[in-house]
JSON list of C-alpha atoms in Angstrom, two decimals:
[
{"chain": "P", "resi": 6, "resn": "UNK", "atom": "CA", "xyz": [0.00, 0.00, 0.00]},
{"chain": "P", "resi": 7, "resn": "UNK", "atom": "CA", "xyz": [1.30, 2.96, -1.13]},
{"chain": "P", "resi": 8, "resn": "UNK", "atom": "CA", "xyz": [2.17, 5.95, 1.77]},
{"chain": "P", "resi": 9, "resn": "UNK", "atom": "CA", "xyz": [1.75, 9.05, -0.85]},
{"chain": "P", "resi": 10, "resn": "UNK", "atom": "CA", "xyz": [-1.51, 9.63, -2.31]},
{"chain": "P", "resi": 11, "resn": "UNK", "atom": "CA", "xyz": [-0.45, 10.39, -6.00]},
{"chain": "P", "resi": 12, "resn": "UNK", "atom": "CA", "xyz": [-3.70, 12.33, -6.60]},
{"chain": "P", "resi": 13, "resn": "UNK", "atom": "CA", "xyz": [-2.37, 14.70, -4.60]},
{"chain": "P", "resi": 14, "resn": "UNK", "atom": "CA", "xyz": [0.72, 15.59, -7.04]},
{"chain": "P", "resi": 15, "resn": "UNK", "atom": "CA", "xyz": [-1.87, 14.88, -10.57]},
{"chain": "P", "resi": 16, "resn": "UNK", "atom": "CA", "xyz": [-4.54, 17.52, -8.69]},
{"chain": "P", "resi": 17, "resn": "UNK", "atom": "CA", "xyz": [-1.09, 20.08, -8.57]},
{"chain": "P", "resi": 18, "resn": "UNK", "atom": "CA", "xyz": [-0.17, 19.58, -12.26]},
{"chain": "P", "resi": 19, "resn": "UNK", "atom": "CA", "xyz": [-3.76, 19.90, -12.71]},
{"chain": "P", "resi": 20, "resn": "UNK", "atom": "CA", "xyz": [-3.84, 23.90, -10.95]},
{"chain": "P", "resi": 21, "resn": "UNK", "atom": "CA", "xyz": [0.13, 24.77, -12.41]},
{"chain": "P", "resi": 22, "resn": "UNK", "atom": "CA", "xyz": [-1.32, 23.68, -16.36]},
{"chain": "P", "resi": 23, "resn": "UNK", "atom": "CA", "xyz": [-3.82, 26.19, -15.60]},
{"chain": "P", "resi": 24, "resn": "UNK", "atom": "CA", "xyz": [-2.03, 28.57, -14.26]},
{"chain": "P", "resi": 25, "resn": "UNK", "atom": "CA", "xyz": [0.35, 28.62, -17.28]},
{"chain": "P", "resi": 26, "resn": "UNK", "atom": "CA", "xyz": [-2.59, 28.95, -19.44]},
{"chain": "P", "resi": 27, "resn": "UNK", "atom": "CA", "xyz": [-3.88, 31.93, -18.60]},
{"chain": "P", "resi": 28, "resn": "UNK", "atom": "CA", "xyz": [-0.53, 32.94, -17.97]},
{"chain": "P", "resi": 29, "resn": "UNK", "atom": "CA", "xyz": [0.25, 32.56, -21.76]},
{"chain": "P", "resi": 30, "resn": "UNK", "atom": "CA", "xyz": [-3.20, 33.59, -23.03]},
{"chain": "P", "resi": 31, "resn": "UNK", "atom": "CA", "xyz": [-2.61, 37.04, -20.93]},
{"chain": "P", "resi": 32, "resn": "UNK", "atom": "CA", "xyz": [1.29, 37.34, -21.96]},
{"chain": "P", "resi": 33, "resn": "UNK", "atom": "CA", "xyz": [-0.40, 37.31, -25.60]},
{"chain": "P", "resi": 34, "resn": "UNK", "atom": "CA", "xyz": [-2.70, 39.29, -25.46]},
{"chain": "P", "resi": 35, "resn": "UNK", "atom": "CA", "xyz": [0.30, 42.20, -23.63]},
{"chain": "P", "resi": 36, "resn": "UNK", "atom": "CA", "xyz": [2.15, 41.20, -27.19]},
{"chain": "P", "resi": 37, "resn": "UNK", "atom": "CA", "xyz": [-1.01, 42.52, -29.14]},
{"chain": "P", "resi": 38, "resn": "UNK", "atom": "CA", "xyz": [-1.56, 45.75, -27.02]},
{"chain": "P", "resi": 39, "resn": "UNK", "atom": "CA", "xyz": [2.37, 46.43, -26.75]},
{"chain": "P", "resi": 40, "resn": "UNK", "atom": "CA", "xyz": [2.01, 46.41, -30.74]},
{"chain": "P", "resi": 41, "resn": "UNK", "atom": "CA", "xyz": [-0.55, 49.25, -30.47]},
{"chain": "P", "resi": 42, "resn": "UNK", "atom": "CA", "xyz": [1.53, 51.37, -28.30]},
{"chain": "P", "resi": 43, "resn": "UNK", "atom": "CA", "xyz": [4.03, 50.93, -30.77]},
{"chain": "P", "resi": 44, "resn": "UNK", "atom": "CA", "xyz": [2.32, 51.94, -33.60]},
{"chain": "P", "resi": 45, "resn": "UNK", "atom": "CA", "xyz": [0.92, 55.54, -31.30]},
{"chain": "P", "resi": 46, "resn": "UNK", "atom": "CA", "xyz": [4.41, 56.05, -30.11]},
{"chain": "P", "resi": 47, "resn": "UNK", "atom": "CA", "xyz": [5.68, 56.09, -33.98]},
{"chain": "P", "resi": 48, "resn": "UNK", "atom": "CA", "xyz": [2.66, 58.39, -34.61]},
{"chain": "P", "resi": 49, "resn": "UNK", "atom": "CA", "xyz": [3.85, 60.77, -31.75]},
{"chain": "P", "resi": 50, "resn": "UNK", "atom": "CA", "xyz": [7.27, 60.72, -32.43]},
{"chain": "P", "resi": 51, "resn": "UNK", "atom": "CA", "xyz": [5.87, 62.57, -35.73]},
{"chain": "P", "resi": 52, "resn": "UNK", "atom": "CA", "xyz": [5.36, 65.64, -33.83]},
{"chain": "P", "resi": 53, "resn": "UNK", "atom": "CA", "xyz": [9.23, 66.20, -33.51]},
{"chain": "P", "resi": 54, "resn": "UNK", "atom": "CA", "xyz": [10.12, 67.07, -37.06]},
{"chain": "P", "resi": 55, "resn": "UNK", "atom": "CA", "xyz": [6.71, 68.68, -37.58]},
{"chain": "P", "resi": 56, "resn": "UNK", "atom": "CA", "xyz": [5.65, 72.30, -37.29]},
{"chain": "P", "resi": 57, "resn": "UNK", "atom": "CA", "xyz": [2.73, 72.81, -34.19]},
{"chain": "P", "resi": 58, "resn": "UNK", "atom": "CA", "xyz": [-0.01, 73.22, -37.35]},
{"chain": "P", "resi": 59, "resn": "UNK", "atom": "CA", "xyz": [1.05, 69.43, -37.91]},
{"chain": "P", "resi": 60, "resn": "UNK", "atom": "CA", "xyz": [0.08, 68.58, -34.40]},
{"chain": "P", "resi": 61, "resn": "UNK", "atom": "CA", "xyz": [-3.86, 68.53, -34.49]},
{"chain": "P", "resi": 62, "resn": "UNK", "atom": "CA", "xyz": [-3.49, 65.89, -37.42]},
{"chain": "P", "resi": 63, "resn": "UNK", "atom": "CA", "xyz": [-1.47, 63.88, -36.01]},
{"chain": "P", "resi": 64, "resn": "UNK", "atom": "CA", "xyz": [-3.25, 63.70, -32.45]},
{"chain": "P", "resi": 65, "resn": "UNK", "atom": "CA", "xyz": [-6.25, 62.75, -34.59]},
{"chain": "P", "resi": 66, "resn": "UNK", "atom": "CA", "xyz": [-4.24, 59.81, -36.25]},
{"chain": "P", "resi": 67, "resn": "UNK", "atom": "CA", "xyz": [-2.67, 58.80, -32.94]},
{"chain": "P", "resi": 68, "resn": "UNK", "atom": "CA", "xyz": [-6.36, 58.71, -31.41]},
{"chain": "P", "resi": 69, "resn": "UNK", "atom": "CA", "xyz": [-7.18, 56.48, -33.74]},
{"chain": "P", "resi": 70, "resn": "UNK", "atom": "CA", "xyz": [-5.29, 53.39, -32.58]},
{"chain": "P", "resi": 71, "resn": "UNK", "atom": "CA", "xyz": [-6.47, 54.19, -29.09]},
{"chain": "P", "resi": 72, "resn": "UNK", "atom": "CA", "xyz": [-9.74, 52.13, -30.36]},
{"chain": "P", "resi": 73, "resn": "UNK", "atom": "CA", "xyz": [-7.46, 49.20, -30.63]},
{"chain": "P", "resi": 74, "resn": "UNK", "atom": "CA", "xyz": [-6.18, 49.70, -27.59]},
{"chain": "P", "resi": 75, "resn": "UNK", "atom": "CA", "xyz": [-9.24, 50.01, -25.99]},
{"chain": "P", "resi": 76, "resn": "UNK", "atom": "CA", "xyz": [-10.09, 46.62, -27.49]},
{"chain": "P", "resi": 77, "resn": "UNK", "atom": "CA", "xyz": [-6.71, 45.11, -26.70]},
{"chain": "P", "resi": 78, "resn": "UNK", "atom": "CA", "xyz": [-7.51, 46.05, -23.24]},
{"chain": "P", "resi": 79, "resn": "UNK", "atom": "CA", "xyz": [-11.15, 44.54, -22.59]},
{"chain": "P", "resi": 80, "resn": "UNK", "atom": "CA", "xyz": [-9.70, 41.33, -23.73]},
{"chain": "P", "resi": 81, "resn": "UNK", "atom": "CA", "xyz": [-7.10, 41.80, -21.30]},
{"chain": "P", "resi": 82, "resn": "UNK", "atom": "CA", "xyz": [-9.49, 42.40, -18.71]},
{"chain": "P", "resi": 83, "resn": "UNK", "atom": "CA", "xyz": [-11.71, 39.27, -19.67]},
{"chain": "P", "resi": 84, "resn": "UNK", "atom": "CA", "xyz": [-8.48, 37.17, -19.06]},
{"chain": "P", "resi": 85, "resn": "UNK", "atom": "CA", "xyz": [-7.73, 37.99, -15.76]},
{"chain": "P", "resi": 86, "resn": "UNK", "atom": "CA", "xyz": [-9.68, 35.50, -13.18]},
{"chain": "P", "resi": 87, "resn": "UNK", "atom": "CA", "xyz": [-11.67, 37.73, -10.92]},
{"chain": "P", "resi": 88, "resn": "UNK", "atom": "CA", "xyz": [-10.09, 39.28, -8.16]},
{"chain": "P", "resi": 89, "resn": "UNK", "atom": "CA", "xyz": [-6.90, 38.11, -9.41]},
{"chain": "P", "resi": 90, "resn": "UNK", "atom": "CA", "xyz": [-5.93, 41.38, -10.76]},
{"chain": "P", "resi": 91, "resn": "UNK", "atom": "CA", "xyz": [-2.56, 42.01, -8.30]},
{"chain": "P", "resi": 92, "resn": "UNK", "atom": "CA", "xyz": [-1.51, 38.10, -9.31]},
{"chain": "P", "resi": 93, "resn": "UNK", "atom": "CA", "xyz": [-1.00, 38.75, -12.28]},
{"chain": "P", "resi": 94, "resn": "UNK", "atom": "CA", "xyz": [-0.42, 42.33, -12.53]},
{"chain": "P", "resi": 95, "resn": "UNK", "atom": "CA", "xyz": [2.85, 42.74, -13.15]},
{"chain": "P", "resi": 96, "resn": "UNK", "atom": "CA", "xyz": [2.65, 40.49, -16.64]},
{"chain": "P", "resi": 97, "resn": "UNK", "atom": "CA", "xyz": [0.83, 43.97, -18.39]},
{"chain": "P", "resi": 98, "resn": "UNK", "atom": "CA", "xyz": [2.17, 46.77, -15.73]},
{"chain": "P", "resi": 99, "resn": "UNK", "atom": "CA", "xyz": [4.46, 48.54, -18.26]},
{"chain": "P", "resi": 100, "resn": "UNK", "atom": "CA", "xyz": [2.53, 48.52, -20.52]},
{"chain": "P", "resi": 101, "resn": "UNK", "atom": "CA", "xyz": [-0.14, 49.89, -19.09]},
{"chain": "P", "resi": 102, "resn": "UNK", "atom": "CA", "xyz": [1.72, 52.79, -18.26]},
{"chain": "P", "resi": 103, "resn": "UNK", "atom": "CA", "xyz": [3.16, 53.52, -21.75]},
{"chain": "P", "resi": 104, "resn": "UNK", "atom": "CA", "xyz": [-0.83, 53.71, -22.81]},
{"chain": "P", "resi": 105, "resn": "UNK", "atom": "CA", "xyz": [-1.13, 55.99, -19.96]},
{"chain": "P", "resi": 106, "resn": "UNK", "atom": "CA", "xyz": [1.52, 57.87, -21.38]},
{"chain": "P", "resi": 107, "resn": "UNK", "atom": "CA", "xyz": [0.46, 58.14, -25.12]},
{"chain": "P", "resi": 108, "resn": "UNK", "atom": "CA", "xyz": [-2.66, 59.23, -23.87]},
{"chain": "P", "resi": 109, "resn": "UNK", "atom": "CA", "xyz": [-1.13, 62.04, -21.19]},
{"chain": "P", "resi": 110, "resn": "UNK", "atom": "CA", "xyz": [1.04, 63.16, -23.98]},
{"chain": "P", "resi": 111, "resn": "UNK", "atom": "CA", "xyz": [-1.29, 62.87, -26.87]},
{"chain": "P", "resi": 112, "resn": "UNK", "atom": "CA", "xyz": [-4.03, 65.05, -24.49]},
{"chain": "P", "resi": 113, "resn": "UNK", "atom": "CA", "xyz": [-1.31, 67.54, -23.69]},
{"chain": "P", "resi": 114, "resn": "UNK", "atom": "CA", "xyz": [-0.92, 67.91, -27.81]},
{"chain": "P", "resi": 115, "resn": "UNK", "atom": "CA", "xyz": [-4.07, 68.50, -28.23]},
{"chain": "P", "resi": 116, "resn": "UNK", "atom": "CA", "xyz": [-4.47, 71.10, -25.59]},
{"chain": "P", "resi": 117, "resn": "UNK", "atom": "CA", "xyz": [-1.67, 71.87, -23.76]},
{"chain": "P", "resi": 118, "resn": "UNK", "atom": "CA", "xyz": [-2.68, 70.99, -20.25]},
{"chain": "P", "resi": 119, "resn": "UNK", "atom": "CA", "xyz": [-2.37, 67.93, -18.07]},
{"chain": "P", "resi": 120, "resn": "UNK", "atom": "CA", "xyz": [-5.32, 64.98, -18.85]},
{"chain": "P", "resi": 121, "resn": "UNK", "atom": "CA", "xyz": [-7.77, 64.91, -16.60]},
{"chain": "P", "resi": 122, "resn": "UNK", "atom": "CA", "xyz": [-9.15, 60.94, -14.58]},
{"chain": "P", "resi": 123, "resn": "UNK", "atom": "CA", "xyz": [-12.27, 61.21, -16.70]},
{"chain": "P", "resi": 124, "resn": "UNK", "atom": "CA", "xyz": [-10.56, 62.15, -19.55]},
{"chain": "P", "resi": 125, "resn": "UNK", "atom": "CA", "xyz": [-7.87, 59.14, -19.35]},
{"chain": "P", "resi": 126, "resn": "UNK", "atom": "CA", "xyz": [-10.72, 56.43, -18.59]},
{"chain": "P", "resi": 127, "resn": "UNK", "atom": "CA", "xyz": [-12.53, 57.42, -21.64]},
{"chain": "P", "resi": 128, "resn": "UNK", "atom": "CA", "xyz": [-9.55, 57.49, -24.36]},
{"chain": "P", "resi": 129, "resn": "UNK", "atom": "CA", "xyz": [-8.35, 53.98, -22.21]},
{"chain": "P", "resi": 130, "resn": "UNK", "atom": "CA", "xyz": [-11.91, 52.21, -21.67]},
{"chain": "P", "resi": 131, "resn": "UNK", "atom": "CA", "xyz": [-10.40, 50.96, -18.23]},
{"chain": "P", "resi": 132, "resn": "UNK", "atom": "CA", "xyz": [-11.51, 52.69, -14.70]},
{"chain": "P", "resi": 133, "resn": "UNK", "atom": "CA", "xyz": [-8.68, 54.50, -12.56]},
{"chain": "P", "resi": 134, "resn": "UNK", "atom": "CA", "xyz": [-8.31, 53.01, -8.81]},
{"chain": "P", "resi": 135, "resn": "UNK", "atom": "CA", "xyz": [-8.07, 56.63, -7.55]},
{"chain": "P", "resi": 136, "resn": "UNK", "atom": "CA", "xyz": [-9.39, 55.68, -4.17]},
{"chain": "P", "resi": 137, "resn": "UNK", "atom": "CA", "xyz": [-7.70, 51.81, -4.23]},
{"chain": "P", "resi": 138, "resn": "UNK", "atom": "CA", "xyz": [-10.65, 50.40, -4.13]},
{"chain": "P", "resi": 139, "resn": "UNK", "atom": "CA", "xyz": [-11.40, 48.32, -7.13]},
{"chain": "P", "resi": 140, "resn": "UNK", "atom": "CA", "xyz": [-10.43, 44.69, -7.09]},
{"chain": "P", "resi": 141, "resn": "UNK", "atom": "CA", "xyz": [-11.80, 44.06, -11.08]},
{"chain": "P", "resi": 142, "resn": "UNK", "atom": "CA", "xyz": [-9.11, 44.80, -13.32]},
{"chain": "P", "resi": 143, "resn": "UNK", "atom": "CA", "xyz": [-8.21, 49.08, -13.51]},
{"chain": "P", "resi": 144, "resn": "UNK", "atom": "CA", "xyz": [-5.53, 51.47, -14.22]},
{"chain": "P", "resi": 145, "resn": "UNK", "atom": "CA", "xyz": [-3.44, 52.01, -11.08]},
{"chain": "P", "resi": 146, "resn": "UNK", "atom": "CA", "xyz": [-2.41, 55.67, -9.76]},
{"chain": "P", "resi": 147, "resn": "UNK", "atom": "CA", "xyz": [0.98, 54.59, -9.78]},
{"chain": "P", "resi": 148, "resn": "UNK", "atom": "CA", "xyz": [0.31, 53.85, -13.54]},
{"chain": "P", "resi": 149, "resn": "UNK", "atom": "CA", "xyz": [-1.03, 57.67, -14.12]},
{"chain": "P", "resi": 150, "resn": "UNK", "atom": "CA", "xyz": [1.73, 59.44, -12.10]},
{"chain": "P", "resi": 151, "resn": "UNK", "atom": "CA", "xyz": [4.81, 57.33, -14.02]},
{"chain": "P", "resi": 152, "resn": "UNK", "atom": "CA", "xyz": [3.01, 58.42, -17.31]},
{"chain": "P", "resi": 153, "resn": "UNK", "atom": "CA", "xyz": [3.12, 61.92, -16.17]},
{"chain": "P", "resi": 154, "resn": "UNK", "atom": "CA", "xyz": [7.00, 61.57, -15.21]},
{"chain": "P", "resi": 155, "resn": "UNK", "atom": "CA", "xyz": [7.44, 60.09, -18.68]},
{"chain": "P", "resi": 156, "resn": "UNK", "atom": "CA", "xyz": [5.37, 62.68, -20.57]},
{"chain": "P", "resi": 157, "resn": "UNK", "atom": "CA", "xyz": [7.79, 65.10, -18.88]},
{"chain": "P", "resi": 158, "resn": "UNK", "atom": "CA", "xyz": [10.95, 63.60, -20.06]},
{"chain": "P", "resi": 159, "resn": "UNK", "atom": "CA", "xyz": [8.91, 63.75, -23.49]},
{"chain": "P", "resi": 160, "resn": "UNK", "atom": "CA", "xyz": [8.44, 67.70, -23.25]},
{"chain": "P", "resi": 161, "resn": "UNK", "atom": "CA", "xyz": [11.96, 67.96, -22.36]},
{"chain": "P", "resi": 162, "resn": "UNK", "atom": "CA", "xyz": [12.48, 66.71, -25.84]},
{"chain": "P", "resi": 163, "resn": "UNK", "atom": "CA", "xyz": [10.06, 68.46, -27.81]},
{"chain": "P", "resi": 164, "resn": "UNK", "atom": "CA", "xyz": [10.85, 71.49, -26.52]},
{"chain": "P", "resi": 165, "resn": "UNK", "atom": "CA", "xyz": [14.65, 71.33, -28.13]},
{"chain": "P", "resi": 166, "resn": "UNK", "atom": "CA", "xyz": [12.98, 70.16, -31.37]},
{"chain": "P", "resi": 167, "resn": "UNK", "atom": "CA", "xyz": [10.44, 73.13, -31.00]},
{"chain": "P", "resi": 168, "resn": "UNK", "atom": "CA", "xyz": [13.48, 75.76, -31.06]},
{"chain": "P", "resi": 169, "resn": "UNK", "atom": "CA", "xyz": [15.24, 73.35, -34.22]},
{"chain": "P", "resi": 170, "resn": "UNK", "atom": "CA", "xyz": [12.15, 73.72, -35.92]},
{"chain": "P", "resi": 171, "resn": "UNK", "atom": "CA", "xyz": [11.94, 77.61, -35.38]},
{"chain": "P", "resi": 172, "resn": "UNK", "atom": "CA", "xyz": [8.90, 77.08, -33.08]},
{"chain": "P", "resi": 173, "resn": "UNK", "atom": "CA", "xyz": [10.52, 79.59, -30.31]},
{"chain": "P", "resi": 174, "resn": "UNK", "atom": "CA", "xyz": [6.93, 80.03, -28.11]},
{"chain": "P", "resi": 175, "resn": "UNK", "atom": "CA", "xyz": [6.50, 76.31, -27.30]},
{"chain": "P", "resi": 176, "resn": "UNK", "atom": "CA", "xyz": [9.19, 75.81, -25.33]},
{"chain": "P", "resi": 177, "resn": "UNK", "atom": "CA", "xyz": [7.79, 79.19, -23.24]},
{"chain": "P", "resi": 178, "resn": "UNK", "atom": "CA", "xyz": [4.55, 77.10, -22.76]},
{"chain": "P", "resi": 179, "resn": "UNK", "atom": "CA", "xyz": [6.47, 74.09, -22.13]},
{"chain": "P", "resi": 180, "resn": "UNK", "atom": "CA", "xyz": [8.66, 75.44, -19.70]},
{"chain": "P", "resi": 181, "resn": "UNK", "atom": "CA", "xyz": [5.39, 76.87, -17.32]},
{"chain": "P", "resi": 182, "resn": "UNK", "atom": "CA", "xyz": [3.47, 73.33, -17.90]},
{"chain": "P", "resi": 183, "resn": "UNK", "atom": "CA", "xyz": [6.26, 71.33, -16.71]},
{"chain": "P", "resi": 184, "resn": "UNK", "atom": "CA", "xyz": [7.34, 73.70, -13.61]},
{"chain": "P", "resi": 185, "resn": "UNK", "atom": "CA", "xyz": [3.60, 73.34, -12.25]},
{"chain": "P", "resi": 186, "resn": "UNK", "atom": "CA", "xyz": [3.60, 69.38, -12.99]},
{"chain": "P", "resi": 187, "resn": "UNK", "atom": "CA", "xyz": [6.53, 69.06, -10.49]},
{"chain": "P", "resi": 188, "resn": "UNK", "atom": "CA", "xyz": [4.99, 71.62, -7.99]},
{"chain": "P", "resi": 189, "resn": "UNK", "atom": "CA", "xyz": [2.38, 68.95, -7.92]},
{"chain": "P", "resi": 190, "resn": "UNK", "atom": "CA", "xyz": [4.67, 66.29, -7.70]},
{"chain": "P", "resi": 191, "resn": "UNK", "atom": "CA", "xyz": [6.13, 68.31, -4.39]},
{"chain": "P", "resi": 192, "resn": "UNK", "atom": "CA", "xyz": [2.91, 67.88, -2.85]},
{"chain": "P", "resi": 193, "resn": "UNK", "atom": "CA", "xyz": [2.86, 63.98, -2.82]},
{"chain": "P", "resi": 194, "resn": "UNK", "atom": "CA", "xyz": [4.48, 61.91, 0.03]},
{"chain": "P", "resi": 195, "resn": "UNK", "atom": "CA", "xyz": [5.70, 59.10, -2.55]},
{"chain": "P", "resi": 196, "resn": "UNK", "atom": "CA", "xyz": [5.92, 55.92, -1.12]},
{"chain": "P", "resi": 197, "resn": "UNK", "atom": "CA", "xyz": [7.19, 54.10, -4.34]},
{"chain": "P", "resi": 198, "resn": "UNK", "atom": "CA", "xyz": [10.96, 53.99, -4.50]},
{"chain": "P", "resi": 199, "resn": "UNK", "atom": "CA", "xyz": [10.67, 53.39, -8.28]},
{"chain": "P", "resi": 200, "resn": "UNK", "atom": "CA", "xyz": [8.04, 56.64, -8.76]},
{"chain": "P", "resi": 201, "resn": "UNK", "atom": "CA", "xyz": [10.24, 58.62, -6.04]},
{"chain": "P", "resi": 202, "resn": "UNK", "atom": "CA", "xyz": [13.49, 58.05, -7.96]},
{"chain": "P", "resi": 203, "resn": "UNK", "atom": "CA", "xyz": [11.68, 58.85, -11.46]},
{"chain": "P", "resi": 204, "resn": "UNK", "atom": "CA", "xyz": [10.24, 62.06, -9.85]},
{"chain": "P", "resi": 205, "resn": "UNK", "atom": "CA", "xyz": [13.95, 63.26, -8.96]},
{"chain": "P", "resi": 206, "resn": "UNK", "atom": "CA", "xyz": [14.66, 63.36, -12.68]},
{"chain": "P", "resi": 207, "resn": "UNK", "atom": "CA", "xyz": [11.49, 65.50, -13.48]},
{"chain": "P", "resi": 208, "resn": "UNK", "atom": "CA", "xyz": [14.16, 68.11, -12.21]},
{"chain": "P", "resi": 209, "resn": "UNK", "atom": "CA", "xyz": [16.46, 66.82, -14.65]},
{"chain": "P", "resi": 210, "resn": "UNK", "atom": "CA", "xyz": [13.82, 67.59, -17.28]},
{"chain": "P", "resi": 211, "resn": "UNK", "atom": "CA", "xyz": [12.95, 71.06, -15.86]},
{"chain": "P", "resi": 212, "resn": "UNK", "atom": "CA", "xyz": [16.97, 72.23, -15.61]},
{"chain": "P", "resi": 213, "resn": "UNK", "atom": "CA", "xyz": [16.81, 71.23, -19.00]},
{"chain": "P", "resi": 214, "resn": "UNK", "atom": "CA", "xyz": [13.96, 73.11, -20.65]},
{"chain": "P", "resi": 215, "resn": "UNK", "atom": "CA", "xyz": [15.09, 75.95, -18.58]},
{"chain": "P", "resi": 216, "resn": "UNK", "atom": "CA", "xyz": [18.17, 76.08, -20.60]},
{"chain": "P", "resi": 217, "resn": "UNK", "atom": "CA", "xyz": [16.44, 76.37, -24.30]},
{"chain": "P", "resi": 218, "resn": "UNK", "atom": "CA", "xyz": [14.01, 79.23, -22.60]},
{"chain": "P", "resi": 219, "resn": "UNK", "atom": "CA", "xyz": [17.02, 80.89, -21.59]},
{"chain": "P", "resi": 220, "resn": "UNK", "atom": "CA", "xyz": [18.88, 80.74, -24.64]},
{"chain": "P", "resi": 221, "resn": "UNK", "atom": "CA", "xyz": [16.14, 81.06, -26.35]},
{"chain": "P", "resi": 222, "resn": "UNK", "atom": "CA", "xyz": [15.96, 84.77, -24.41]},
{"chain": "P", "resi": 223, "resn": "UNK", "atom": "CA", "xyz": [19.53, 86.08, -24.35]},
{"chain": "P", "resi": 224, "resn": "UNK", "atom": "CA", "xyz": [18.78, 85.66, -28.45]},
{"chain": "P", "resi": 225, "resn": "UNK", "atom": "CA", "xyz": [16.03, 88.07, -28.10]},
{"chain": "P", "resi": 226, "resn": "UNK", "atom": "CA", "xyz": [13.73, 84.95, -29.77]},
{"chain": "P", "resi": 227, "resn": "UNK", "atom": "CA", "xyz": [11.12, 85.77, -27.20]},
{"chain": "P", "resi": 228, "resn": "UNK", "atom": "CA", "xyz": [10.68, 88.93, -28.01]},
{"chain": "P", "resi": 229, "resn": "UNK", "atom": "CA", "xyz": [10.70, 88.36, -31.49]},
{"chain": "P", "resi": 230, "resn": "UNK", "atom": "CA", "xyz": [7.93, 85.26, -30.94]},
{"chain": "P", "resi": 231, "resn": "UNK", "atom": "CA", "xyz": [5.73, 88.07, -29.46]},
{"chain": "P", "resi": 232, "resn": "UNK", "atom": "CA", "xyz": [5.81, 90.51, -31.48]},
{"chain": "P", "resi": 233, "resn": "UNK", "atom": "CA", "xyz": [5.04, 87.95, -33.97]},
{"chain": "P", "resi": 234, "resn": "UNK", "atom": "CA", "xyz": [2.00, 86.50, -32.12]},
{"chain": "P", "resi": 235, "resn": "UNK", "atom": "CA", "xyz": [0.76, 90.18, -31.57]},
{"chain": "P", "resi": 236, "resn": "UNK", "atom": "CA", "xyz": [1.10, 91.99, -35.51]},
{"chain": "P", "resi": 237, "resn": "UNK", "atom": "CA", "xyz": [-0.62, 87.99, -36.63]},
{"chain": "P", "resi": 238, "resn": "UNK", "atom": "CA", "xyz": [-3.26, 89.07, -33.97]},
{"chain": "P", "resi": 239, "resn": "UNK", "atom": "CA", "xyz": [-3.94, 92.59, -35.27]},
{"chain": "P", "resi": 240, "resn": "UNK", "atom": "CA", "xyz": [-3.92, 91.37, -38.75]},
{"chain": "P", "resi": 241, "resn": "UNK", "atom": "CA", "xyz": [-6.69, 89.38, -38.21]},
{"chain": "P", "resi": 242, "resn": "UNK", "atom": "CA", "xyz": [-8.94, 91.84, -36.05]},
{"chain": "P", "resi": 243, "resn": "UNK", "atom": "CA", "xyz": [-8.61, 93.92, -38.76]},
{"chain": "P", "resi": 244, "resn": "UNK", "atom": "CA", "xyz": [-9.43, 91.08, -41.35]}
]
């Protein structure tokens, strides 16, 4: 008579074959989304050898694969077993967050201010755990503040482009955008060593836009970009 029940070891295989199932089925499904983000990020990237009248077009094409994403994501979210989310979590994490950052960035585009919850949960289809609460599967606020620390980093770049491109007022509006993002960021106690660390180089980011707005100044650009703004705004009052 055997001592082991070997049940016991064919009910285990049993749970760890279904495990790696969903396991794979959700790893695949991160593959398909991860392709979407892709293809936005390349769309994006467009608005750093493009002139700002370029931008609304290509905010319109990038919003375009968000539908995909959307999709990609609901399938996501029927994969996960329910209230599994934080078991599996870190398979789709990142991301997660680069969505959240195409759609920060590709908001801030469009109207030069920082995306609002609503605003996010609509482009994304997915709810925001704002008050950690939600056990179904949802966008953490981790996710939302990394995307914000990456859509700075983001600025930092367009805003040299901006100047290459002879687009001297966008780093100006850059420049204030960015400086009240991290006044925000001062407010949070940031328990996250990874966000806390990521937030130290938002300074990084500022230092460095602070430098094209100043020598974008000492060349007298600004003044010029005014004056500019102001005679266009005459001409067509008077139009």
């Amino acid at each position: 008579m055997t001592t082991v029940d070997l049940n016991f070891f064919d009910k285990i295989q049993t749970s760890m074959d279904s495990e790696a199932k969903i396991k794979d089925e959700i790893r695949q499904a991160v593959r398909d989304f991860d392709r979407t983000c892709r293809a936005i990020t390349a769309v994006l990237n467009q608005v750093h050898a493009s002139s700002s009248s370029e931008t609304p077009a290509i905010c319109d094409n990038a919003l375009h694969y968000f539908v995909d994403a959307r999709g990609h994501l609901t399938k996501l979210a029927s994969l996960v077993p329910e209230k599994q989310f934080y078991k599996y979590n870190d398979l789709w994490n990142r991301t997660v967050q680069q969505a959240c950052f195409l759609a920060t960035f590709t908001t801030y585009l469009q109207y030069e201010r920082l995306i609002t919850i609503a605003e996010l949960e609509e482009i994304l289809g997915v709810k925001v755990n704002i008050n950690n609460d939600l056990q179904y599967f949802h966008i953490s606020i981790e996710d939302v503040l990394h995307s914000f620390v990456s859509m700075t980093n983001e600025l930092s770049r367009l805003a040299v482009n901006s100047v290459t491109a002879g687009d001297y007022s966008r780093p100006l509006r850059i420049s204030k955008f960015v400086k009240d993002l991290g006044s925000g960021f001062q407010l949070l106690n940031l328990k996250n060593d990874l966000l806390r660390k990521r937030f130290d180089g938002i300074k990084y980011d500022i230092k460095k836009i602070e430098e094209v707005v100043y020598d974008i100044s000492l060349r007298g650009l600004t003044t010029n970009t005014v004056s500019s703004a102001a005679t266009a705004m005459v001409t067509d009052q008077s139009a």
